[in-house]
């Protein structure tokens, strides 16, 4: 069965079988990834490729005020009916949820651009392997201390179909192309990694050369040891470090489920100043080519542009239809779902804006500080207090405006709200990583243990 | 189904593959989440699919499909052979270490089939857990999770191996949150075992939930941990995290071969103090990381990775065992039919020693006792790890004193192993799902109380 047929069949059947509302979400994805390694001892080896094709349908039924889900990967009438039956039985078992009002009404999907590249329907594996090969051998030549270089490509396309009993029936396609280069270097007992990955919607926006250059730059920097004392320091987070801290320390705090349950430190903080005036944050599901751009969210609600922080003031949370209707609001279009799982909330493209300066100047102003390119342990952030304690790795010492080398064993601790209040500017090196679209960001007087 | 798999691997041979492996899987699974007395989600699901892996001219190709008709399998096979050919160009050919040809049928003993238990029964278990936690105090909130999984798996290879496996497991987890004046503290516990629904009784779910709530409540009074370098005593669960994250991953032969492990080239060397003995054992009956066969159809084993500080070996699959000339340890595991088998741990733990806990801490003037894991992360290539603990205590002059929260620690794998200065005779394990290459794999890790010198603690005080 085609996806759109499957979802519309599932919704129709659900109503026939006793649901008073229902929706269905089906997806079919095809993903091919390749990777190869260049090892100083073994040469280019370990070329490998995997390809995956998975489809399935998730069904949500409402019986009275009780909601339940079921899913199957077998897109045939018989198994869809079996899943509906399970979901309905389950809904009858559950206590009614007085907060459930309705599934979302049908609205016109947002018109979005550059989210699907048909060139990857047949992934260019031969060319990609060839490019990787060139990158691997070129890079090994650059520095005798480079031990291992790994590079890869991935090509994914996904088709999604969503229907509900209030008239939503829509489908769309999206694509993701990723590439990565990373280098393991070793010199006098120091081992370090320099790496860079890129993910885009369109194949022609991928630049493996750029990944290579950055990987080389940071692998070489990583071999230089630098010393810096612990204490209150200026910190510059590069986007790939900040995305992880922000995901666990902020995004979960603006998730309406956590807010409504009072689990978030940002509960009851709407219209409060939570960051300096120079900081603005937008959640945008509509921008061209955004990794989180789609015409509708996983419930079929049109994508939109939501202001989260405006001039330092918290303006809104992220909602799906359930949490929004509970507060008599409209969904912000942040519902996400896989066919195997229930609806949850996830950010769209989170754009950090504010006055920027050249990255060199941002670093140039720092007397003594740390440039952080990755963090470990952000997942243990306590969302109720915002407290985090992460190991900064890779991290580089900045002394008198210059990156002088790598700092090892550096930990940064504090709360996310403290961190926001210490915001002190941003660079011009904007990157798109997962949900985040941001440049390097500077914070002052952050507690560091080394 | 078995006939169909045997048919497809033979076609693969005819089409020029040196080796073909087909893995069929059908699984039933349930996920339930209960929050503060409310069933947040309960999702039963059924999936089936086939993975086909081909070795052509020394290159691997892997393809997977939900379409288990003859046409569907043929399409997946052709795709896998096509990409294997592309992968084989200009690269050192892959060969497989020999493995015995096995024809077998194995089953995890199950008394009560998960598929036959009504979902209402499973929900009831969680509601009881939730109640047990929230009954502790009015300011407790709780989230509890139940997952079960019953699978039928068939592995057929072009070498003639054909294994039919029936497996079943249950996982339970609880997070308790205590709140007071703007502060929220949490504590979690989890338990998992192989078996049918009958193991619920052994899991002591309500008892665990109550204890988690009491701990969360107690943490409200704890003080933020200090930052700096300390002698740290970790409990068995945290030692397990160290065994798994810091050393286990670095001993996976694929990471070693890729040059991304600090343990590369170190077999036979002393990499830790004499207190350090590390085991990976897939054969322990019912334990969450156990299997009879791995996903290449090789019989599971018990392996000593580190013996009294000396690195003895790595975890291997057929490809890496051959490349390194090391014994095949049957650690090839795949999350499900969507993924190729890769080198994974099973049940990984430090061997207990002979000290008591009191002996371990008696000569510590100023240190920290850290309890329970709150997730960790590791960079095997650089040999750096980071872990959070659920709670901690200050150790002053050999005595446990102040209660601490927000504790996390970081260190270098090799230095840390050398800095293990004492091991207790107790033992604890912890089940988890470990992520690697996008695959989530069930396993356990554990160990005794261990004393480690010079650990960097990232506190705020």
PDB file of N, CA and C in Angstrom, chain A residues 52-134:
ATOM      1  N   UNK A  52      19.525   0.908   3.829  1.00  0.00           N
ATOM      2  CA  UNK A  52      18.406   0.529   4.673  1.00  0.00           C
ATOM      3  C   UNK A  52      17.125   1.072   4.064  1.00  0.00           C
ATOM      4  N   UNK A  53      16.117   0.264   4.054  1.00  0.00           N
ATOM      5  CA  UNK A  53      14.815   0.710   3.546  1.00  0.00           C
ATOM      6  C   UNK A  53      13.790   0.265   4.574  1.00  0.00           C
ATOM      7  N   UNK A  54      13.190   1.215   5.266  1.00  0.00           N
ATOM      8  CA  UNK A  54      12.248   0.835   6.314  1.00  0.00           C
ATOM      9  C   UNK A  54      10.958   1.639   6.164  1.00  0.00           C
ATOM     10  N   UNK A  55       9.844   0.958   6.295  1.00  0.00           N
ATOM     11  CA  UNK A  55       8.585   1.681   6.279  1.00  0.00           C
ATOM     12  C   UNK A  55       7.698   1.191   7.409  1.00  0.00           C
ATOM     13  N   UNK A  56       6.766   2.025   7.798  1.00  0.00           N
ATOM     14  CA  UNK A  56       5.855   1.627   8.861  1.00  0.00           C
ATOM     15  C   UNK A  56       4.793   2.681   9.077  1.00  0.00           C
ATOM     16  N   UNK A  57       3.804   2.296   9.845  1.00  0.00           N
ATOM     17  CA  UNK A  57       2.709   3.225  10.131  1.00  0.00           C
ATOM     18  C   UNK A  57       2.405   3.219  11.624  1.00  0.00           C
ATOM     19  N   UNK A  58       2.211   4.419  12.173  1.00  0.00           N
ATOM     20  CA  UNK A  58       1.816   4.553  13.569  1.00  0.00           C
ATOM     21  C   UNK A  58       0.407   5.131  13.606  1.00  0.00           C
ATOM     22  N   UNK A  59      -0.422   4.556  14.446  1.00  0.00           N
ATOM     23  CA  UNK A  59      -1.820   4.985  14.506  1.00  0.00           C
ATOM     24  C   UNK A  59      -2.134   5.496  15.898  1.00  0.00           C
ATOM     25  N   UNK A  60      -2.850   6.625  15.966  1.00  0.00           N
ATOM     26  CA  UNK A  60      -3.277   7.156  17.257  1.00  0.00           C
ATOM     27  C   UNK A  60      -4.809   7.223  17.245  1.00  0.00           C
ATOM     28  N   UNK A  61      -5.410   6.642  18.252  1.00  0.00           N
ATOM     29  CA  UNK A  61      -6.877   6.720  18.315  1.00  0.00           C
ATOM     30  C   UNK A  61      -7.299   7.420  19.596  1.00  0.00           C
ATOM     31  N   UNK A  62      -8.416   8.124  19.513  1.00  0.00           N
ATOM     32  CA  UNK A  62      -9.030   8.685  20.715  1.00  0.00           C
ATOM     33  C   UNK A  62     -10.386   8.024  20.874  1.00  0.00           C
ATOM     34  N   UNK A  63     -10.575   7.392  22.033  1.00  0.00           N
ATOM     35  CA  UNK A  63     -11.885   6.821  22.347  1.00  0.00           C
ATOM     36  C   UNK A  63     -12.369   7.610  23.556  1.00  0.00           C
ATOM     37  N   UNK A  64     -13.405   8.403  23.356  1.00  0.00           N
ATOM     38  CA  UNK A  64     -13.787   9.354  24.400  1.00  0.00           C
ATOM     39  C   UNK A  64     -12.614  10.291  24.619  1.00  0.00           C
ATOM     40  N   UNK A  65     -12.189  10.402  25.859  1.00  0.00           N
ATOM     41  CA  UNK A  65     -11.042  11.276  26.135  1.00  0.00           C
ATOM     42  C   UNK A  65      -9.779  10.462  26.397  1.00  0.00           C
ATOM     43  N   UNK A  66      -9.758   9.264  25.861  1.00  0.00           N
ATOM     44  CA  UNK A  66      -8.621   8.395  26.106  1.00  0.00           C
ATOM     45  C   UNK A  66      -7.873   8.141  24.795  1.00  0.00           C
ATOM     46  N   UNK A  67      -6.546   8.302  24.863  1.00  0.00           N
ATOM     47  CA  UNK A  67      -5.740   8.179  23.641  1.00  0.00           C
ATOM     48  C   UNK A  67      -4.830   6.967  23.710  1.00  0.00           C
ATOM     49  N   UNK A  68      -4.652   6.284  22.591  1.00  0.00           N
ATOM     50  CA  UNK A  68      -3.694   5.180  22.561  1.00  0.00           C
ATOM     51  C   UNK A  68      -3.066   5.063  21.179  1.00  0.00           C
ATOM     52  N   UNK A  69      -1.913   4.419  21.174  1.00  0.00           N
ATOM     53  CA  UNK A  69      -1.146   4.259  19.942  1.00  0.00           C
ATOM     54  C   UNK A  69      -0.891   2.782  19.645  1.00  0.00           C
ATOM     55  N   UNK A  70      -0.624   2.475  18.378  1.00  0.00           N
ATOM     56  CA  UNK A  70      -0.069   1.177  17.984  1.00  0.00           C
ATOM     57  C   UNK A  70       0.649   1.375  16.657  1.00  0.00           C
ATOM     58  N   UNK A  71       1.544   0.477  16.332  1.00  0.00           N
ATOM     59  CA  UNK A  71       2.232   0.621  15.053  1.00  0.00           C
ATOM     60  C   UNK A  71       2.530  -0.729  14.424  1.00  0.00           C
ATOM     61  N   UNK A  72       2.808  -0.689  13.132  1.00  0.00           N
ATOM     62  CA  UNK A  72       3.252  -1.897  12.444  1.00  0.00           C
ATOM     63  C   UNK A  72       4.134  -1.517  11.257  1.00  0.00           C
ATOM     64  N   UNK A  73       5.010  -2.439  10.885  1.00  0.00           N
ATOM     65  CA  UNK A  73       5.831  -2.195   9.685  1.00  0.00           C
ATOM     66  C   UNK A  73       5.240  -2.937   8.489  1.00  0.00           C
ATOM     67  N   UNK A  74       4.122  -3.575   8.723  1.00  0.00           N
ATOM     68  CA  UNK A  74       3.512  -4.336   7.639  1.00  0.00           C
ATOM     69  C   UNK A  74       2.341  -3.515   7.094  1.00  0.00           C
ATOM     70  N   UNK A  75       2.574  -2.861   5.946  1.00  0.00           N
ATOM     71  CA  UNK A  75       1.561  -1.949   5.413  1.00  0.00           C
ATOM     72  C   UNK A  75       0.536  -2.715   4.575  1.00  0.00           C
ATOM     73  N   UNK A  76      -0.172  -3.588   5.248  1.00  0.00           N
ATOM     74  CA  UNK A  76      -1.237  -4.345   4.589  1.00  0.00           C
ATOM     75  C   UNK A  76      -2.495  -4.155   5.422  1.00  0.00           C
ATOM     76  N   UNK A  77      -3.646  -4.251   4.754  1.00  0.00           N
ATOM     77  CA  UNK A  77      -4.917  -3.980   5.448  1.00  0.00           C
ATOM     78  C   UNK A  77      -5.034  -4.771   6.742  1.00  0.00           C
ATOM     79  N   UNK A  78      -4.717  -6.044   6.648  1.00  0.00           N
ATOM     80  CA  UNK A  78      -4.912  -6.931   7.796  1.00  0.00           C
ATOM     81  C   UNK A  78      -4.104  -6.473   9.010  1.00  0.00           C
ATOM     82  N   UNK A  79      -2.822  -6.150   8.801  1.00  0.00           N
ATOM     83  CA  UNK A  79      -2.028  -5.761   9.973  1.00  0.00           C
ATOM     84  C   UNK A  79      -2.381  -4.368  10.470  1.00  0.00           C
ATOM     85  N   UNK A  80      -2.786  -3.484   9.568  1.00  0.00           N
ATOM     86  CA  UNK A  80      -3.216  -2.156  10.021  1.00  0.00           C
ATOM     87  C   UNK A  80      -4.462  -2.306  10.897  1.00  0.00           C
ATOM     88  N   UNK A  81      -5.381  -3.140  10.453  1.00  0.00           N
ATOM     89  CA  UNK A  81      -6.608  -3.361  11.240  1.00  0.00           C
ATOM     90  C   UNK A  81      -6.271  -3.954  12.602  1.00  0.00           C
ATOM     91  N   UNK A  82      -5.308  -4.870  12.622  1.00  0.00           N
ATOM     92  CA  UNK A  82      -4.894  -5.490  13.885  1.00  0.00           C
ATOM     93  C   UNK A  82      -4.329  -4.427  14.841  1.00  0.00           C
ATOM     94  N   UNK A  83      -3.528  -3.534  14.285  1.00  0.00           N
ATOM     95  CA  UNK A  83      -2.953  -2.465  15.114  1.00  0.00           C
ATOM     96  C   UNK A  83      -4.043  -1.542  15.648  1.00  0.00           C
ATOM     97  N   UNK A  84      -4.999  -1.212  14.796  1.00  0.00           N
ATOM     98  CA  UNK A  84      -6.096  -0.329  15.236  1.00  0.00           C
ATOM     99  C   UNK A  84      -6.850  -0.993  16.388  1.00  0.00           C
ATOM    100  N   UNK A  85      -7.077  -2.284  16.227  1.00  0.00           N
ATOM    101  CA  UNK A  85      -7.820  -3.026  17.250  1.00  0.00           C
ATOM    102  C   UNK A  85      -7.073  -2.943  18.594  1.00  0.00           C
ATOM    103  N   UNK A  86      -5.764  -3.159  18.526  1.00  0.00           N
ATOM    104  CA  UNK A  86      -4.940  -3.065  19.743  1.00  0.00           C
ATOM    105  C   UNK A  86      -5.045  -1.683  20.370  1.00  0.00           C
ATOM    106  N   UNK A  87      -4.930  -0.660  19.510  1.00  0.00           N
ATOM    107  CA  UNK A  87      -4.949   0.714  20.021  1.00  0.00           C
ATOM    108  C   UNK A  87      -6.296   1.027  20.673  1.00  0.00           C
ATOM    109  N   UNK A  88      -7.367   0.583  20.039  1.00  0.00           N
ATOM    110  CA  UNK A  88      -8.698   0.880  20.585  1.00  0.00           C
ATOM    111  C   UNK A  88      -8.914   0.159  21.920  1.00  0.00           C
ATOM    112  N   UNK A  89      -8.483  -1.103  21.965  1.00  0.00           N
ATOM    113  CA  UNK A  89      -8.601  -1.845  23.232  1.00  0.00           C
ATOM    114  C   UNK A  89      -7.837  -1.138  24.338  1.00  0.00           C
ATOM    115  N   UNK A  90      -6.653  -0.685  23.959  1.00  0.00           N
ATOM    116  CA  UNK A  90      -5.795  -0.011  24.919  1.00  0.00           C
ATOM    117  C   UNK A  90      -6.419   1.301  25.404  1.00  0.00           C
ATOM    118  N   UNK A  91      -7.008   2.037  24.459  1.00  0.00           N
ATOM    119  CA  UNK A  91      -7.633   3.315  24.818  1.00  0.00           C
ATOM    120  C   UNK A  91      -8.773   3.078  25.808  1.00  0.00           C
ATOM    121  N   UNK A  92      -9.507   1.985  25.590  1.00  0.00           N
ATOM    122  CA  UNK A  92     -10.629   1.692  26.490  1.00  0.00           C
ATOM    123  C   UNK A  92     -10.152   1.352  27.895  1.00  0.00           C
ATOM    124  N   UNK A  93      -8.940   0.790  27.952  1.00  0.00           N
ATOM    125  CA  UNK A  93      -8.372   0.415  29.240  1.00  0.00           C
ATOM    126  C   UNK A  93      -7.905   1.617  30.045  1.00  0.00           C
ATOM    127  N   UNK A  94      -7.474   2.627  29.309  1.00  0.00           N
ATOM    128  CA  UNK A  94      -6.848   3.764  29.993  1.00  0.00           C
ATOM    129  C   UNK A  94      -7.897   4.673  30.615  1.00  0.00           C
ATOM    130  N   UNK A  95      -7.486   5.362  31.662  1.00  0.00           N
ATOM    131  CA  UNK A  95      -8.387   6.343  32.264  1.00  0.00           C
ATOM    132  C   UNK A  95      -8.534   7.511  31.298  1.00  0.00           C
ATOM    133  N   UNK A  96      -9.719   8.074  31.213  1.00  0.00           N
ATOM    134  CA  UNK A  96      -9.883   9.233  30.337  1.00  0.00           C
ATOM    135  C   UNK A  96      -8.954  10.366  30.772  1.00  0.00           C
ATOM    136  N   UNK A  97      -8.469  11.121  29.802  1.00  0.00           N
ATOM    137  CA  UNK A  97      -7.572  12.229  30.102  1.00  0.00           C
ATOM    138  C   UNK A  97      -8.356  13.533  29.912  1.00  0.00           C
ATOM    139  N   UNK A  98      -8.759  14.171  31.012  1.00  0.00           N
ATOM    140  CA  UNK A  98      -9.598  15.371  30.882  1.00  0.00           C
ATOM    141  C   UNK A  98      -8.911  16.486  30.096  1.00  0.00           C
ATOM    142  N   UNK A  99      -7.591  16.440  30.006  1.00  0.00           N
ATOM    143  CA  UNK A  99      -6.874  17.500  29.294  1.00  0.00           C
ATOM    144  C   UNK A  99      -6.892  17.320  27.780  1.00  0.00           C
ATOM    145  N   UNK A 100      -7.280  16.120  27.327  1.00  0.00           N
ATOM    146  CA  UNK A 100      -7.330  15.932  25.875  1.00  0.00           C
ATOM    147  C   UNK A 100      -8.580  16.586  25.321  1.00  0.00           C
ATOM    148  N   UNK A 101      -8.377  17.509  24.370  1.00  0.00           N
ATOM    149  CA  UNK A 101      -9.532  18.190  23.788  1.00  0.00           C
ATOM    150  C   UNK A 101      -9.833  17.641  22.405  1.00  0.00           C
ATOM    151  N   UNK A 102      -8.810  17.658  21.519  1.00  0.00           N
ATOM    152  CA  UNK A 102      -9.055  17.223  20.146  1.00  0.00           C
ATOM    153  C   UNK A 102      -7.726  17.055  19.423  1.00  0.00           C
ATOM    154  N   UNK A 103      -7.760  16.338  18.307  1.00  0.00           N
ATOM    155  CA  UNK A 103      -6.626  16.361  17.388  1.00  0.00           C
ATOM    156  C   UNK A 103      -6.680  17.707  16.661  1.00  0.00           C
ATOM    157  N   UNK A 104      -5.615  18.093  15.995  1.00  0.00           N
ATOM    158  CA  UNK A 104      -5.622  19.422  15.359  1.00  0.00           C
ATOM    159  C   UNK A 104      -6.524  19.475  14.124  1.00  0.00           C
ATOM    160  N   UNK A 105      -7.140  20.639  13.858  1.00  0.00           N
ATOM    161  CA  UNK A 105      -7.973  20.796  12.661  1.00  0.00           C
ATOM    162  C   UNK A 105      -7.114  20.923  11.402  1.00  0.00           C
ATOM    163  N   UNK A 106      -7.730  20.691  10.266  1.00  0.00           N
ATOM    164  CA  UNK A 106      -6.993  20.775   8.992  1.00  0.00           C
ATOM    165  C   UNK A 106      -6.730  22.228   8.618  1.00  0.00           C
ATOM    166  N   UNK A 107      -5.505  22.505   8.231  1.00  0.00           N
ATOM    167  CA  UNK A 107      -5.128  23.835   7.726  1.00  0.00           C
ATOM    168  C   UNK A 107      -4.175  23.629   6.556  1.00  0.00           C
ATOM    169  N   UNK A 108      -4.026  24.654   5.744  1.00  0.00           N
ATOM    170  CA  UNK A 108      -3.154  24.518   4.579  1.00  0.00           C
ATOM    171  C   UNK A 108      -1.692  24.381   5.000  1.00  0.00           C
ATOM    172  N   UNK A 109      -1.017  23.372   4.501  1.00  0.00           N
ATOM    173  CA  UNK A 109       0.413  23.234   4.819  1.00  0.00           C
ATOM    174  C   UNK A 109       1.220  24.456   4.372  1.00  0.00           C
ATOM    175  N   UNK A 110       2.269  24.768   5.089  1.00  0.00           N
ATOM    176  CA  UNK A 110       3.134  25.890   4.736  1.00  0.00           C
ATOM    177  C   UNK A 110       3.957  25.523   3.499  1.00  0.00           C
ATOM    178  N   UNK A 111       4.131  26.501   2.637  1.00  0.00           N
ATOM    179  CA  UNK A 111       4.938  26.232   1.458  1.00  0.00           C
ATOM    180  C   UNK A 111       6.416  26.404   1.824  1.00  0.00           C
ATOM    181  N   UNK A 112       7.179  25.350   1.681  1.00  0.00           N
ATOM    182  CA  UNK A 112       8.600  25.418   2.067  1.00  0.00           C
ATOM    183  C   UNK A 112       9.476  24.978   0.892  1.00  0.00           C
ATOM    184  N   UNK A 113      10.735  25.363   0.951  1.00  0.00           N
ATOM    185  CA  UNK A 113      11.611  25.102  -0.192  1.00  0.00           C
ATOM    186  C   UNK A 113      12.906  24.417   0.208  1.00  0.00           C
ATOM    187  N   UNK A 114      13.453  23.734  -0.760  1.00  0.00           N
ATOM    188  CA  UNK A 114      14.770  23.097  -0.627  1.00  0.00           C
ATOM    189  C   UNK A 114      14.845  22.094   0.524  1.00  0.00           C
ATOM    190  N   UNK A 115      13.864  21.233   0.631  1.00  0.00           N
ATOM    191  CA  UNK A 115      13.988  20.191   1.645  1.00  0.00           C
ATOM    192  C   UNK A 115      14.136  18.807   1.025  1.00  0.00           C
ATOM    193  N   UNK A 116      14.020  18.741  -0.298  1.00  0.00           N
ATOM    194  CA  UNK A 116      14.160  17.441  -0.937  1.00  0.00           C
ATOM    195  C   UNK A 116      14.987  17.564  -2.205  1.00  0.00           C
ATOM    196  N   UNK A 117      16.012  16.748  -2.296  1.00  0.00           N
ATOM    197  CA  UNK A 117      16.887  16.743  -3.460  1.00  0.00           C
ATOM    198  C   UNK A 117      16.729  15.408  -4.177  1.00  0.00           C
ATOM    199  N   UNK A 118      16.091  15.448  -5.346  1.00  0.00           N
ATOM    200  CA  UNK A 118      15.806  14.174  -6.008  1.00  0.00           C
ATOM    201  C   UNK A 118      17.073  13.488  -6.541  1.00  0.00           C
ATOM    202  N   UNK A 119      18.159  14.247  -6.576  1.00  0.00           N
ATOM    203  CA  UNK A 119      19.419  13.653  -7.045  1.00  0.00           C
ATOM    204  C   UNK A 119      19.903  12.500  -6.186  1.00  0.00           C
ATOM    205  N   UNK A 120      19.366  12.394  -4.983  1.00  0.00           N
ATOM    206  CA  UNK A 120      19.875  11.306  -4.147  1.00  0.00           C
ATOM    207  C   UNK A 120      18.942  10.088  -4.125  1.00  0.00           C
ATOM    208  N   UNK A 121      17.903  10.119  -4.962  1.00  0.00           N
ATOM    209  CA  UNK A 121      17.036   8.932  -5.035  1.00  0.00           C
ATOM    210  C   UNK A 121      17.882   7.721  -5.436  1.00  0.00           C
ATOM    211  N   UNK A 122      18.829   7.971  -6.340  1.00  0.00           N
ATOM    212  CA  UNK A 122      19.872   6.966  -6.586  1.00  0.00           C
ATOM    213  C   UNK A 122      21.157   7.591  -6.075  1.00  0.00           C
ATOM    214  N   UNK A 123      21.599   7.182  -4.902  1.00  0.00           N
ATOM    215  CA  UNK A 123      22.750   7.865  -4.308  1.00  0.00           C
ATOM    216  C   UNK A 123      24.026   7.691  -5.130  1.00  0.00           C
ATOM    217  N   UNK A 124      24.778   8.754  -5.324  1.00  0.00           N
ATOM    218  CA  UNK A 124      25.996   8.686  -6.136  1.00  0.00           C
ATOM    219  C   UNK A 124      27.148   8.038  -5.377  1.00  0.00           C
ATOM    220  N   UNK A 125      27.042   6.731  -5.140  1.00  0.00           N
ATOM    221  CA  UNK A 125      28.006   6.048  -4.281  1.00  0.00           C
ATOM    222  C   UNK A 125      29.411   6.021  -4.873  1.00  0.00           C
ATOM    223  N   UNK A 126      29.495   5.731  -6.174  1.00  0.00           N
ATOM    224  CA  UNK A 126      30.828   5.647  -6.795  1.00  0.00           C
ATOM    225  C   UNK A 126      31.582   6.963  -6.674  1.00  0.00           C
ATOM    226  N   UNK A 127      30.897   8.049  -7.004  1.00  0.00           N
ATOM    227  CA  UNK A 127      31.540   9.369  -6.922  1.00  0.00           C
ATOM    228  C   UNK A 127      31.918   9.684  -5.478  1.00  0.00           C
ATOM    229  N   UNK A 128      31.032   9.328  -4.558  1.00  0.00           N
ATOM    230  CA  UNK A 128      31.299   9.638  -3.160  1.00  0.00           C
ATOM    231  C   UNK A 128      32.518   8.862  -2.666  1.00  0.00           C
ATOM    232  N   UNK A 129      32.610   7.590  -3.024  1.00  0.00           N
ATOM    233  CA  UNK A 129      33.777   6.794  -2.637  1.00  0.00           C
ATOM    234  C   UNK A 129      35.061   7.407  -3.220  1.00  0.00           C
ATOM    235  N   UNK A 130      34.946   7.863  -4.472  1.00  0.00           N
ATOM    236  CA  UNK A 130      36.101   8.447  -5.146  1.00  0.00           C
ATOM    237  C   UNK A 130      36.562   9.710  -4.401  1.00  0.00           C
ATOM    238  N   UNK A 131      35.594  10.547  -4.027  1.00  0.00           N
ATOM    239  CA  UNK A 131      35.923  11.775  -3.312  1.00  0.00           C
ATOM    240  C   UNK A 131      36.567  11.477  -1.964  1.00  0.00           C
ATOM    241  N   UNK A 132      35.997  10.504  -1.282  1.00  0.00           N
ATOM    242  CA  UNK A 132      36.529  10.128   0.028  1.00  0.00           C
ATOM    243  C   UNK A 132      37.971   9.673  -0.112  1.00  0.00           C
ATOM    244  N   UNK A 133      38.207   8.896  -1.164  1.00  0.00           N
ATOM    245  CA  UNK A 133      39.542   8.367  -1.391  1.00  0.00           C
ATOM    246  C   UNK A 133      40.552   9.511  -1.551  1.00  0.00           C
ATOM    247  N   UNK A 134      40.181  10.501  -2.345  1.00  0.00           N
ATOM    248  CA  UNK A 134      41.060  11.652  -2.563  1.00  0.00           C
ATOM    249  C   UNK A 134      41.305  12.377  -1.239  1.00  0.00           C
TER     250      UNK A 134
END
